[in-house]
Coordinates of C-alpha atoms (C1' of nucleotides) in Angstrom, one line a residue:
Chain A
X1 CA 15.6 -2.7 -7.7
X2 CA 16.8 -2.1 -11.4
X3 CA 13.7 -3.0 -13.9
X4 CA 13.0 -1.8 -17.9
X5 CA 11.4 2.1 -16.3
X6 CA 13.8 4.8 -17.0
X7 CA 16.5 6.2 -14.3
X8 CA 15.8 9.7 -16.5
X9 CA 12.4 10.4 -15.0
X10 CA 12.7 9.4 -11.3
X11 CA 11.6 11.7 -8.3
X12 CA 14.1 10.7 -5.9
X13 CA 12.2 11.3 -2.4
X14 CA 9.5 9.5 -3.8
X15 CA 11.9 6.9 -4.5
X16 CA 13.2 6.7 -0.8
X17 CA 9.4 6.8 0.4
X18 CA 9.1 3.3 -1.6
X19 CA 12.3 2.1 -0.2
X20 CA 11.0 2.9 2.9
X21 CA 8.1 1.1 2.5
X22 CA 9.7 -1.9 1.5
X23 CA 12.4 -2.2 4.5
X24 CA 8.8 -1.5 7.1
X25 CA 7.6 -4.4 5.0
X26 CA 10.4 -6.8 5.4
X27 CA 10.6 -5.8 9.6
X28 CA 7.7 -7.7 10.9
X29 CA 8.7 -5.7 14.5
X30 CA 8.2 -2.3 12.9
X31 CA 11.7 0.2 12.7
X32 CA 12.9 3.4 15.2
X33 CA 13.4 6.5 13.0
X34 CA 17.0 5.7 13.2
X35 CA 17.0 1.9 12.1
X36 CA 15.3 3.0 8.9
X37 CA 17.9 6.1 8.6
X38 CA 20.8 3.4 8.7
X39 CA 19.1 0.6 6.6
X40 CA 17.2 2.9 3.6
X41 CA 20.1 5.5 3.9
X42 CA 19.8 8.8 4.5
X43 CA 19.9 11.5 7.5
X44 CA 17.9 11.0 10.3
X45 CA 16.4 14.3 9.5
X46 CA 15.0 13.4 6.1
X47 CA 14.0 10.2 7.4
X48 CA 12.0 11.7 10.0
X49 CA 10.4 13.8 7.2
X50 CA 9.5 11.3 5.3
X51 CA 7.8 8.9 7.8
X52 CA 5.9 11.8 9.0
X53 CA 4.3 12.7 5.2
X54 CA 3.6 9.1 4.8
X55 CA 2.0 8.8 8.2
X56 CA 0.1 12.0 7.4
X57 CA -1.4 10.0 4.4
X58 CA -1.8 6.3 6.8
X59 CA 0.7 4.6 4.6
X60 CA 2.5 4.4 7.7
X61 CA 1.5 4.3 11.5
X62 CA 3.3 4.6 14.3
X63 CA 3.0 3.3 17.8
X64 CA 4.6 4.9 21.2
X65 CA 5.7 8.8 22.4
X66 CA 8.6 9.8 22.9
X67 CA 11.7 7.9 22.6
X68 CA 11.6 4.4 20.9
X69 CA 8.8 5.3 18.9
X70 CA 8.7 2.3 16.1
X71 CA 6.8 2.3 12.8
X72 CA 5.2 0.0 10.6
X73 CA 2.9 -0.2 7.3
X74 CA -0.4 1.8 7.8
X75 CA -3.8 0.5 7.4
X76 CA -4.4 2.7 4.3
X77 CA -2.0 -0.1 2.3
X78 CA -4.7 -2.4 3.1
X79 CA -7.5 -0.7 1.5
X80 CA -5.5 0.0 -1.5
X81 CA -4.2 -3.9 -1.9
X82 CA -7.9 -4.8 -1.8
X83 CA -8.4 -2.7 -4.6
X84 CA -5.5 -3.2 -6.6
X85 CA -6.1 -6.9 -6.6
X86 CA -10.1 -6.6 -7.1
X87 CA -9.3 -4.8 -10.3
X88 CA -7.5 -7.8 -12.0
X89 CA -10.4 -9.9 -13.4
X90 CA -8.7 -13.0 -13.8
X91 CA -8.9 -13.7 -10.3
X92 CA -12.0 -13.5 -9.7
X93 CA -12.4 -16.0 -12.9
X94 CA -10.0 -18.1 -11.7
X95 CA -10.2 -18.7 -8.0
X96 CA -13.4 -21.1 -8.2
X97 CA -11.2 -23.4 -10.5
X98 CA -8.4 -23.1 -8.5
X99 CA -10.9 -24.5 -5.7
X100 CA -11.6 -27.8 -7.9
X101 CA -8.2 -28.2 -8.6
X102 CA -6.8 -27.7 -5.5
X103 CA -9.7 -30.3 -4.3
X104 CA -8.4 -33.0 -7.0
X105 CA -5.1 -32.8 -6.4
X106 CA -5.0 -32.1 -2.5
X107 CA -2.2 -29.8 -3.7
X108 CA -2.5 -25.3 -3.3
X109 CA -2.9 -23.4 -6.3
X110 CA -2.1 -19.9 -6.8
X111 CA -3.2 -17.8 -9.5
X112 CA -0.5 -14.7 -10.8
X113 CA -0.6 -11.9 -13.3
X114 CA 2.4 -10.9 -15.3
X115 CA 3.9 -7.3 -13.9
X116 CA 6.8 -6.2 -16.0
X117 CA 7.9 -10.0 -16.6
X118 CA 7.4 -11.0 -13.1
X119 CA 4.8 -13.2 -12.5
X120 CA 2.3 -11.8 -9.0
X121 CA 0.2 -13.4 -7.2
X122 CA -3.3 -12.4 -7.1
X123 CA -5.1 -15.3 -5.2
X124 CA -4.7 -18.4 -3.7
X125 CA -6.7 -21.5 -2.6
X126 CA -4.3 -23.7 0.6
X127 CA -5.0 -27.6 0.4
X128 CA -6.8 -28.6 3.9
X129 CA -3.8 -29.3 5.9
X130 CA -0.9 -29.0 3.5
X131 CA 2.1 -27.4 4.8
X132 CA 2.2 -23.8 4.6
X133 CA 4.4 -22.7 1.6
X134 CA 5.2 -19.1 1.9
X135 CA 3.7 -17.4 -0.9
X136 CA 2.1 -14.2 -0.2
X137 CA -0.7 -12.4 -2.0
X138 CA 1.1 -9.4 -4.1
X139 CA 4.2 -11.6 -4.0
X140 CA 6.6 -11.4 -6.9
X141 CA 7.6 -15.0 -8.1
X142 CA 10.8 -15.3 -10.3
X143 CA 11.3 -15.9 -13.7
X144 CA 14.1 -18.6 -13.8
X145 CA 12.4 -20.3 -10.7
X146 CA 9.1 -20.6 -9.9
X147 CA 5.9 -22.2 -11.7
X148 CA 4.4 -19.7 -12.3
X149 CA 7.4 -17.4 -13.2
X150 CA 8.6 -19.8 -16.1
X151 CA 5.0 -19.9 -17.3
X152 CA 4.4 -16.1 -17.7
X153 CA 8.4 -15.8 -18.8
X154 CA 7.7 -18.2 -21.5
X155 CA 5.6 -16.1 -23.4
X156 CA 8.7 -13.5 -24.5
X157 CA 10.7 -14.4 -27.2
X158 CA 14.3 -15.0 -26.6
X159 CA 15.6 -11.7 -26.9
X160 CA 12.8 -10.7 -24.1
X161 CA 14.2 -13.1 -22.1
X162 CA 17.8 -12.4 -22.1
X163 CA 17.0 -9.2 -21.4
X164 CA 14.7 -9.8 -18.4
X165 CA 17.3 -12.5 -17.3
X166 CA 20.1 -9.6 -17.1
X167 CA 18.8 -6.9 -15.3
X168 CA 17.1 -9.5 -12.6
X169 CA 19.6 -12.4 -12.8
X170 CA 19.3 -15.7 -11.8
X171 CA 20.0 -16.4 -8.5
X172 CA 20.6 -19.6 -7.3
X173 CA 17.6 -20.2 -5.1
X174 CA 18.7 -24.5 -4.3
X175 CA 21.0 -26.9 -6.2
X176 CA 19.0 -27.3 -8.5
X177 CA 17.5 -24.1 -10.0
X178 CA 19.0 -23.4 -13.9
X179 CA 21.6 -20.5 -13.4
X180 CA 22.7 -20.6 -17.3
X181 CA 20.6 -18.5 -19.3
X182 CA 20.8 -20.9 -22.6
X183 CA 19.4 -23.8 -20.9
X184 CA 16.8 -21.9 -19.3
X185 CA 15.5 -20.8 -23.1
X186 CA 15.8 -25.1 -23.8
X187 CA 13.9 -25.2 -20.8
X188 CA 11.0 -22.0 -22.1
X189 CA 10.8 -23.6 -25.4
X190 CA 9.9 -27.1 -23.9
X191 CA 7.0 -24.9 -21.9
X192 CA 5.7 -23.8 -25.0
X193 CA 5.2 -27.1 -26.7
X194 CA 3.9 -28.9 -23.6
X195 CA 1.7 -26.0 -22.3
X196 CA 3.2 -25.9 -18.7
X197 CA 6.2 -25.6 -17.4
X198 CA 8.0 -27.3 -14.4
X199 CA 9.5 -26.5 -11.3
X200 CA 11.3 -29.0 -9.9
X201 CA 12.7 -28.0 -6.2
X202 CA 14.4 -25.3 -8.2
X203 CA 13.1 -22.9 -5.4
X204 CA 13.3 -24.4 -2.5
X205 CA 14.2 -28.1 -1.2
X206 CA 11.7 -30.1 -1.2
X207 CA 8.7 -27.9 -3.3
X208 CA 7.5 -29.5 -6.6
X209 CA 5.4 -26.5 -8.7
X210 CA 3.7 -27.1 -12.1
X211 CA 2.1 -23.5 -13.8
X212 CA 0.3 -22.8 -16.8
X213 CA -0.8 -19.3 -18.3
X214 CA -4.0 -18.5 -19.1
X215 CA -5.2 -16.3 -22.2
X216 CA -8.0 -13.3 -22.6
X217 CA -9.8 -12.7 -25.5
X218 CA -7.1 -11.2 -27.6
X219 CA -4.8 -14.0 -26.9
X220 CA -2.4 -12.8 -24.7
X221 CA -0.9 -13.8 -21.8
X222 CA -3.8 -13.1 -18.6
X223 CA -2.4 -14.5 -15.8
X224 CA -0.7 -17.8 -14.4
X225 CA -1.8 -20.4 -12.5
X226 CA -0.1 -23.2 -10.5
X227 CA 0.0 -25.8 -8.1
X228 CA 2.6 -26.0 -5.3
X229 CA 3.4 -29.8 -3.4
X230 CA 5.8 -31.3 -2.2
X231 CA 8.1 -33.5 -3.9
X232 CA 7.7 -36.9 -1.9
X233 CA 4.0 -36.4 -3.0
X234 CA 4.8 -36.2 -6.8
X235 CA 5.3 -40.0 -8.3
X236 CA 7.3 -40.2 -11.3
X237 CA 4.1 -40.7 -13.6
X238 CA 2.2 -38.1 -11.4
X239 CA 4.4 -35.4 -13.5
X240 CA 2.8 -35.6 -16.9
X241 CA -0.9 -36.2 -15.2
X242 CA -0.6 -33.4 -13.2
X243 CA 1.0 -31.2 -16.3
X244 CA -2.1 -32.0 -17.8
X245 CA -4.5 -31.1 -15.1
X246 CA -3.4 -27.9 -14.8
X247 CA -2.9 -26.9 -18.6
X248 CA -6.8 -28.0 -18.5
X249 CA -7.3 -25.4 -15.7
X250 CA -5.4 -22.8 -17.7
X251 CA -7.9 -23.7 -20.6
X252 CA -11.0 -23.2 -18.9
X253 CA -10.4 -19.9 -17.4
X254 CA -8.9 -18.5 -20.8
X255 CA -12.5 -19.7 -22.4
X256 CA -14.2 -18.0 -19.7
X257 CA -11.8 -14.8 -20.4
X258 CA -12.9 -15.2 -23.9
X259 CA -10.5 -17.3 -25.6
X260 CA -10.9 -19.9 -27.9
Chain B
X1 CA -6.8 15.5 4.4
X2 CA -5.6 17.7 7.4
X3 CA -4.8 15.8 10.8
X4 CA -2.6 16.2 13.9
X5 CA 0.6 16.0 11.9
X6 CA 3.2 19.1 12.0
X7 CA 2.6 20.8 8.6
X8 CA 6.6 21.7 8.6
X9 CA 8.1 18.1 8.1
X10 CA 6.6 17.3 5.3
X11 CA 8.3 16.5 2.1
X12 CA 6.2 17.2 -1.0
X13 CA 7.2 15.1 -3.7
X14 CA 5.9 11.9 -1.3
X15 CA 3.0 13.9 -0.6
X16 CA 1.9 14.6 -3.7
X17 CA 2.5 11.0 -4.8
X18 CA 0.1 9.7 -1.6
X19 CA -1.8 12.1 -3.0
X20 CA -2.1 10.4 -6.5
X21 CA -2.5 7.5 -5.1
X22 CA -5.7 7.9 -3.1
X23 CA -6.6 9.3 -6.6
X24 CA -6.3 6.3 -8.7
X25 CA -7.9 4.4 -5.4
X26 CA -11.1 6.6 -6.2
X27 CA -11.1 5.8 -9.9
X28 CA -12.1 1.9 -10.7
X29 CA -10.8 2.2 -14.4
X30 CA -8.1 4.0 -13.8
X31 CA -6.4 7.4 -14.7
X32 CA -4.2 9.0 -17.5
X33 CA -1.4 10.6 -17.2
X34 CA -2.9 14.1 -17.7
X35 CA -6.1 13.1 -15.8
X36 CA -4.0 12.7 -12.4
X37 CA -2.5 15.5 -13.6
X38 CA -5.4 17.2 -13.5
X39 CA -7.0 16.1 -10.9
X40 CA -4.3 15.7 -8.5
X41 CA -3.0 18.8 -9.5
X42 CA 0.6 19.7 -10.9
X43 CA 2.4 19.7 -14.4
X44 CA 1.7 17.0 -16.7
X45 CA 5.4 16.5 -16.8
X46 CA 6.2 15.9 -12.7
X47 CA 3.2 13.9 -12.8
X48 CA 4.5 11.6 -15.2
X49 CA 8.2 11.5 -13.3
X50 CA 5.9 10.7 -10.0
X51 CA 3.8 8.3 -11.7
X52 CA 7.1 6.7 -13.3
X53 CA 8.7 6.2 -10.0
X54 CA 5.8 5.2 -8.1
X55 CA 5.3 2.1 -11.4
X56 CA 9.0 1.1 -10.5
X57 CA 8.2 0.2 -7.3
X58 CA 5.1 -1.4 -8.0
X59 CA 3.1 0.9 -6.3
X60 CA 1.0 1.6 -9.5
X61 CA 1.1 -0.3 -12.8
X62 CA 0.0 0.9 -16.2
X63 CA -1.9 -1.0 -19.2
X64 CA -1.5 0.2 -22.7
X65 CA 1.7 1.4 -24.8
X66 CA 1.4 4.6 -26.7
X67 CA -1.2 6.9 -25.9
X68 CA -4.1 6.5 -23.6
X69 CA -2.0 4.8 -21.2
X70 CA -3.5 4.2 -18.2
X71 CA -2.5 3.9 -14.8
X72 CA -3.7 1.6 -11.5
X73 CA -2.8 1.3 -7.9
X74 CA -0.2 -1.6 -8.6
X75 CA -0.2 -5.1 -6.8
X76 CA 3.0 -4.5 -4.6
X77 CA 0.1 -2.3 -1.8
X78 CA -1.6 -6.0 -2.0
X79 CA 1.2 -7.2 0.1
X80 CA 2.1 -4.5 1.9
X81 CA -1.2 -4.6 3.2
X82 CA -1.4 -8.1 4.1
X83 CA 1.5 -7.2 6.3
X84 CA 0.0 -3.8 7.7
X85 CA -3.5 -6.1 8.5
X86 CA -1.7 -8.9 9.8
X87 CA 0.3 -7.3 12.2
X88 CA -3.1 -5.8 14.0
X89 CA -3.5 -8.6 16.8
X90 CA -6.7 -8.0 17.8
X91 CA -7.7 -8.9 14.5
X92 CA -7.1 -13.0 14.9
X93 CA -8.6 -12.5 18.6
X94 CA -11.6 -10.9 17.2
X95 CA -12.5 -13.1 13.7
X96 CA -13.5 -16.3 15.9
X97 CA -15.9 -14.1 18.4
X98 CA -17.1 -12.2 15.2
X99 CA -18.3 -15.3 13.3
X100 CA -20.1 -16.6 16.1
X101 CA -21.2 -13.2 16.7
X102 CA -23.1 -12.9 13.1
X103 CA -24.1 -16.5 13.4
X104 CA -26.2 -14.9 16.3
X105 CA -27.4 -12.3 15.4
X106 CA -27.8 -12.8 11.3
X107 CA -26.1 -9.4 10.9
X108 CA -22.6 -8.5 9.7
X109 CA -19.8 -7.7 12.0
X110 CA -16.8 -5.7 11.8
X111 CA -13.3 -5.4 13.8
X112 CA -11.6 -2.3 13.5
X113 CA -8.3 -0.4 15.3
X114 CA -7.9 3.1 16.4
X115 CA -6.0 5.1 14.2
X116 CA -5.1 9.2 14.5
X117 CA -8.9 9.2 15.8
X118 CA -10.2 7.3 13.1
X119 CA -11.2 3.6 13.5
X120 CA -9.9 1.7 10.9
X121 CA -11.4 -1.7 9.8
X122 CA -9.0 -4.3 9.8
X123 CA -11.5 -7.6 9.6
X124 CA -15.0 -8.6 8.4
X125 CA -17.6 -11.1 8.7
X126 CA -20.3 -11.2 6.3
X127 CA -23.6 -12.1 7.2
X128 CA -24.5 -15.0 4.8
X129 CA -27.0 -13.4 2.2
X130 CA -27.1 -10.4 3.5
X131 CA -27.2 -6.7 1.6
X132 CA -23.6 -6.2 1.2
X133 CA -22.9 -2.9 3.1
X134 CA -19.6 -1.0 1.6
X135 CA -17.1 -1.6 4.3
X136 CA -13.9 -2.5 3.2
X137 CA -10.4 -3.4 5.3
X138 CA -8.8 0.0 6.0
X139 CA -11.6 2.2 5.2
X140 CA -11.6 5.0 7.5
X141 CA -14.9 4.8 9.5
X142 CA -16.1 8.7 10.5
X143 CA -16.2 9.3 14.6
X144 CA -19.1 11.1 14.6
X145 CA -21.3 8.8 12.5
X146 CA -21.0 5.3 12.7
X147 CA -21.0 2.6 15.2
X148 CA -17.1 1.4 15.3
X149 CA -16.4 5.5 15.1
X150 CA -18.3 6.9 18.1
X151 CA -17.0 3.6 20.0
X152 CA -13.9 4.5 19.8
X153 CA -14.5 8.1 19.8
X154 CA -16.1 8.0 22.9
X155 CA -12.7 6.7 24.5
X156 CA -11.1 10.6 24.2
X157 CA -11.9 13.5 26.7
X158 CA -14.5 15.7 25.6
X159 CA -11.7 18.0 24.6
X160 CA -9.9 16.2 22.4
X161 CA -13.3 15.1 20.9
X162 CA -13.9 18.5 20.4
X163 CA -10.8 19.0 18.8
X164 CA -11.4 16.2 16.3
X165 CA -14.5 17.4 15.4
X166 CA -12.9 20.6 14.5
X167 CA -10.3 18.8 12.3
X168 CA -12.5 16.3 10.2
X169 CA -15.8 18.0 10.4
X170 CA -19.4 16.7 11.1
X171 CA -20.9 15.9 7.7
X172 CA -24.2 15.3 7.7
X173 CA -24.9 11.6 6.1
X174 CA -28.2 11.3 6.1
X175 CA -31.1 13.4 7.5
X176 CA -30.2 11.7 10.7
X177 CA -26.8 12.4 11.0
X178 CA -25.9 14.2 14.6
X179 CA -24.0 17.1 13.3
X180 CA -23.7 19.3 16.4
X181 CA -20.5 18.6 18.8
X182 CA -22.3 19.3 22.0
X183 CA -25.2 16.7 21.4
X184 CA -22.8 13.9 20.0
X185 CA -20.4 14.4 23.6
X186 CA -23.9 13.9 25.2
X187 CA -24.7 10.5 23.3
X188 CA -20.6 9.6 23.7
X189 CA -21.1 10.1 27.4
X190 CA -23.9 7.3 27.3
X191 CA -21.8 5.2 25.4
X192 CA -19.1 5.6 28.1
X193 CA -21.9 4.5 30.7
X194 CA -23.8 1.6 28.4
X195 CA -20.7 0.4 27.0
X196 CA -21.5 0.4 23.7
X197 CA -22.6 2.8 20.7
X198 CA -25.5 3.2 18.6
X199 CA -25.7 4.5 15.2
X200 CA -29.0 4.6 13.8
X201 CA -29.7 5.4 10.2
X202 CA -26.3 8.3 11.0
X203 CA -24.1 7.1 8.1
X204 CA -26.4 5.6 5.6
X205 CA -30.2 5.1 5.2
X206 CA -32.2 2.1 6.3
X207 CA -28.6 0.8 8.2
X208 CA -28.3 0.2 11.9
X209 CA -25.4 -0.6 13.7
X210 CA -23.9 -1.3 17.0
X211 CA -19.9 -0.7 17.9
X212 CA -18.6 -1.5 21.7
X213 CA -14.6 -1.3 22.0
X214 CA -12.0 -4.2 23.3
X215 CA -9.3 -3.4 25.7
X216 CA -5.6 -4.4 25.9
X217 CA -4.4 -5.8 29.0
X218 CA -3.3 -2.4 30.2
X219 CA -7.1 -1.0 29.5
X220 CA -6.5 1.1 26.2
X221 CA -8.6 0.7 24.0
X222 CA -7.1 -1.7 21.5
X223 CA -9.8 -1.7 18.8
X224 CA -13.6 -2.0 18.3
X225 CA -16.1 -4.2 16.8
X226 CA -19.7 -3.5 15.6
X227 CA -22.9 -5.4 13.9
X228 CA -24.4 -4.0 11.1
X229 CA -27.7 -4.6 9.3
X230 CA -31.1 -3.1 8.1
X231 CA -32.9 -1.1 10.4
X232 CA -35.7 -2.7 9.6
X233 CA -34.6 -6.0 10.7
X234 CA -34.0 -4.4 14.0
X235 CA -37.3 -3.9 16.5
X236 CA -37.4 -1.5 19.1
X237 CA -36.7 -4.1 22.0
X238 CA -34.4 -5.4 20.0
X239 CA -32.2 -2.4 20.1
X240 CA -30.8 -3.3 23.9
X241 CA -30.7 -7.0 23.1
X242 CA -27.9 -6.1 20.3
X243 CA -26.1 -3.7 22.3
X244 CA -25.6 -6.5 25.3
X245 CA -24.6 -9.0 22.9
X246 CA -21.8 -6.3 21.2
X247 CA -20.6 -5.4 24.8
X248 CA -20.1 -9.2 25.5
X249 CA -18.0 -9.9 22.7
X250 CA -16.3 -7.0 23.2
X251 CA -15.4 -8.1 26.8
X252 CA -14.6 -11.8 25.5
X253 CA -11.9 -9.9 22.8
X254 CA -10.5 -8.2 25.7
X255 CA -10.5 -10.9 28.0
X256 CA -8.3 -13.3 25.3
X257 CA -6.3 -9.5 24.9
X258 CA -5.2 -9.9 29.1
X259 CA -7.8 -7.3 30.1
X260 CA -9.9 -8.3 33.6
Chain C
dT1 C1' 18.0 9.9 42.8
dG2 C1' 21.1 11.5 39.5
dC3 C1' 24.0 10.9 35.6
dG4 C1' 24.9 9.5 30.9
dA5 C1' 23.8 7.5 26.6
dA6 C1' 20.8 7.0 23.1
dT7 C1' 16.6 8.4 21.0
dG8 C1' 13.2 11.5 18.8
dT9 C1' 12.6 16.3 17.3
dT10 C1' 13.8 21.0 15.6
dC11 C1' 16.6 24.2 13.2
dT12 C1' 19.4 26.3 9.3
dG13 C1' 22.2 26.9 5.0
dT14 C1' 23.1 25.1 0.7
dA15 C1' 23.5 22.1 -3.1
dA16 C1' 20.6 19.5 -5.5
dT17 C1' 16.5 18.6 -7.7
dG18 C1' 11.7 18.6 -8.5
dC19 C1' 8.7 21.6 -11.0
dC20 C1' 6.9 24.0 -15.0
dG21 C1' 6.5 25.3 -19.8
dA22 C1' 7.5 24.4 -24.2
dA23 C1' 9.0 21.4 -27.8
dC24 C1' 8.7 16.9 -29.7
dT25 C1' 6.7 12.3 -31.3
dC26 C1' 3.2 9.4 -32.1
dT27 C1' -1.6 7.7 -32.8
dA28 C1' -6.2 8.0 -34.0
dT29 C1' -9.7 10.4 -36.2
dT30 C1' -11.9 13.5 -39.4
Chain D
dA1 C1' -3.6 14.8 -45.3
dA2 C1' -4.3 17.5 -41.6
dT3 C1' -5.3 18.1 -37.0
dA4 C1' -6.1 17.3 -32.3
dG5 C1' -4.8 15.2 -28.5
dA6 C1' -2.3 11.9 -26.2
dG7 C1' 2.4 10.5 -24.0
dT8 C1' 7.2 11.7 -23.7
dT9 C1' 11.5 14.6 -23.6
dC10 C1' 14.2 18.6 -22.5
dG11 C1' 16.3 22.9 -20.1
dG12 C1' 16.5 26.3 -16.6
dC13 C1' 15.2 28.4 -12.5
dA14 C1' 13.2 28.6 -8.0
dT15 C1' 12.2 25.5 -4.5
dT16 C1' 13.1 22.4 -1.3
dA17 C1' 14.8 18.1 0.3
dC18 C1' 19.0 17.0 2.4
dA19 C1' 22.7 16.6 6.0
dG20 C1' 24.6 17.9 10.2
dA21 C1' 24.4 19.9 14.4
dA22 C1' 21.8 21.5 18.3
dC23 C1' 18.1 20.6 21.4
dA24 C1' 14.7 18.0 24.2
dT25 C1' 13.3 13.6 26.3
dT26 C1' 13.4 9.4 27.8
dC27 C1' 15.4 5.2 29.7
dG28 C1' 18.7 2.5 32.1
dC29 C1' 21.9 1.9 35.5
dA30 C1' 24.4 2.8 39.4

DNA sequence: TGCGAATGTTCTGTAATGCCGAACTCTATT
DNA sequence: AATAGAGTTCGGCATTACAGAACATTCGCA
């Protein structure tokens, strides 16, 4: 979990809280005391400690007495993800367009805003009956990747993007997702010229993705958007059509954000 | 923000960051450094540290370099708390009955889940055109004062009631608003025997609603759900007619939740 | 029914660290 | 240009978060 903020400045339980946060979020089963003592680290002691202040506060809640008591994300995270993603306006903006394009091209759109170079998602509009692709809301998309992740990546210059590239890497997600930094920024600069950028099954098998960003009234970078199919669905002349479509999409919500 | 949790386990530095948390919930346009600082309490310096952790992990995010830098609950608690309401089962049992249940009655209905004495709202159905009553996933409904809270309120001896009471207080809502222990246990014992809860202009003026609790197949109570509209719209006989109809869902939920 | 293993909970000393206050830098405004 | 106020950095001391062990409970198995 390295990123650009400072080591200097850290509180460490505060730290641990998060991480323990994160490892309740990845168990869908919920964790024992214990189990999260041995996965985030840590003494069983300070563990308990910690569980019990965030439960105090509902970040956490627990379910059985006594032995084998399990816990899992509290209810309190869900009033604070409504209103951490209400407060980004380009959602809002954004989500009936989504709804047209999604309706066009029969393929799900998602709509992100850049968080320290990673690319979020904010909203989403499924195509009726499409196969489920697991992208979450609050889900962060990578930069080397993903639609929307090159979109929102391609707005740094190429210093930027080494940078970001080093302290996230570039994991090799399929076969075919660009591991060499150099023709990644080939990649960025095609993005720039064309207005959207491509992925092609670079993140999973199968999973064509074609993003765009979107600008406010200032010009920069607002948000992301994309749409996510799969590959057998994407014709060889589709490509460029559906570039199109969704630079268009990108277009209309930066007017509406105040762009010209 | 005092509950049943031991006061000794409790590790400050996460508290304090819940604590500015809930803070920047509570402000729409977010906070300064030295606001949290001041209103959260603590140096200006540890509040930064906090605040800088807390960004690293997502958990807030901040807008604007240099001074005036604000900060806002950050997008990472929008997927934590898709997980935290996803995992509530009664919520996917209840969202079916609920919409047929406001396409009955006109009114807007609500699921929530018991937590630490509080019931919790983990799903929604708007009424179509309706006034849009502030009740938002994971708010933390009062016992004493609305419908979902007294329904599940109502589910606890009349000690630990009493004992509730004495921890979160009565406060009085509106002119209306019962604010003596011994005359809410006497309208939670006719819950008990009518199955379902009334609360009538208690939490807000000119608002009616009705809250009846599901069951789990062992006969806890697994959650609650409740109707909510103007009082106006609501005539005196129509008062039992809702409550029946609340009670019946209910029973459906609990029936699909392996309770006979 | 009773034993044992594993779990959650409590306790205590100590090394680490989170907190404060003060100094510093930077920006915007008068 | 000066000043006021913001965010950021630094150093030292008191606090406290941590680990480890002891205790209390529960569950499974014979």
């Amino acid at each position: 979990m390295t990123n650009g903020i400072d080591e200097r400045y850290h509180v460490r339980s505060v730290s641990r809280a998060a991480l323990i946060l994160e490892h309740l979020a990845a168990a869908t089963d919920g964790l024992t005391v214990t189990e999260v003592a041995r996965i985030a680290g840590g003494s069983k002691s300070s563990t308990f400690s910690t569980l019990q202040t965030l439960e105090s506060h509902g970040l956490v809640s627990s379910e059985g007495e006594g032995t084998q008591r399990r816990y899992f994300l509290g209810l309190t995270l869900a009033r604070y993800g409504e209103l951490a993603v209400s407060r980004v306006s380009i959602r809002d903006i954004a989500l009936p367009e989504l709804r047209a394009l999604t309706d066009e091209t029969q393929m799900s759109s998602r709509v992100a805003k850049p968080e320290q170079g990673h690319a979020v998602i904010v909203g989403r509009v499924d195509a009726p009956g499409s196969v489920r692709f697991d992208l979450h809301m609050g889900q962060r998309e990578l930069p080397h990747c993903s639609g929307l992740g090159k979109a929102v990546t391609a707005e740094l210059d190429d210093d930027a993007v080494r940078r970001l590239l080093d302290s996230v890497g570039m994991p090799a997600r399929t076969r075919k997702t660009v591991t060499d930094p150099e023709r990644l920024l080939a990649q960025l600069a095609d993005v720039r010229r064309r207005g959207y950028a491509v992925d092609d099954e670079e993140d999973a098998d199968g999973v064509y993705c074609v993003g765009a960003v979107a600008r406010n009234h200032r010009g920069e970078c607002a948000g992301a958007i994309s749409v996510t199919g799969l590959k057998l669905d994407v014709t060889e002349e589709r490509i460029h059509e559906l570039g199109e479509l969704v630079r268009e999409c990108a277009h209309r919500i930066s007017a509406r954000l105040g762009w010209s």
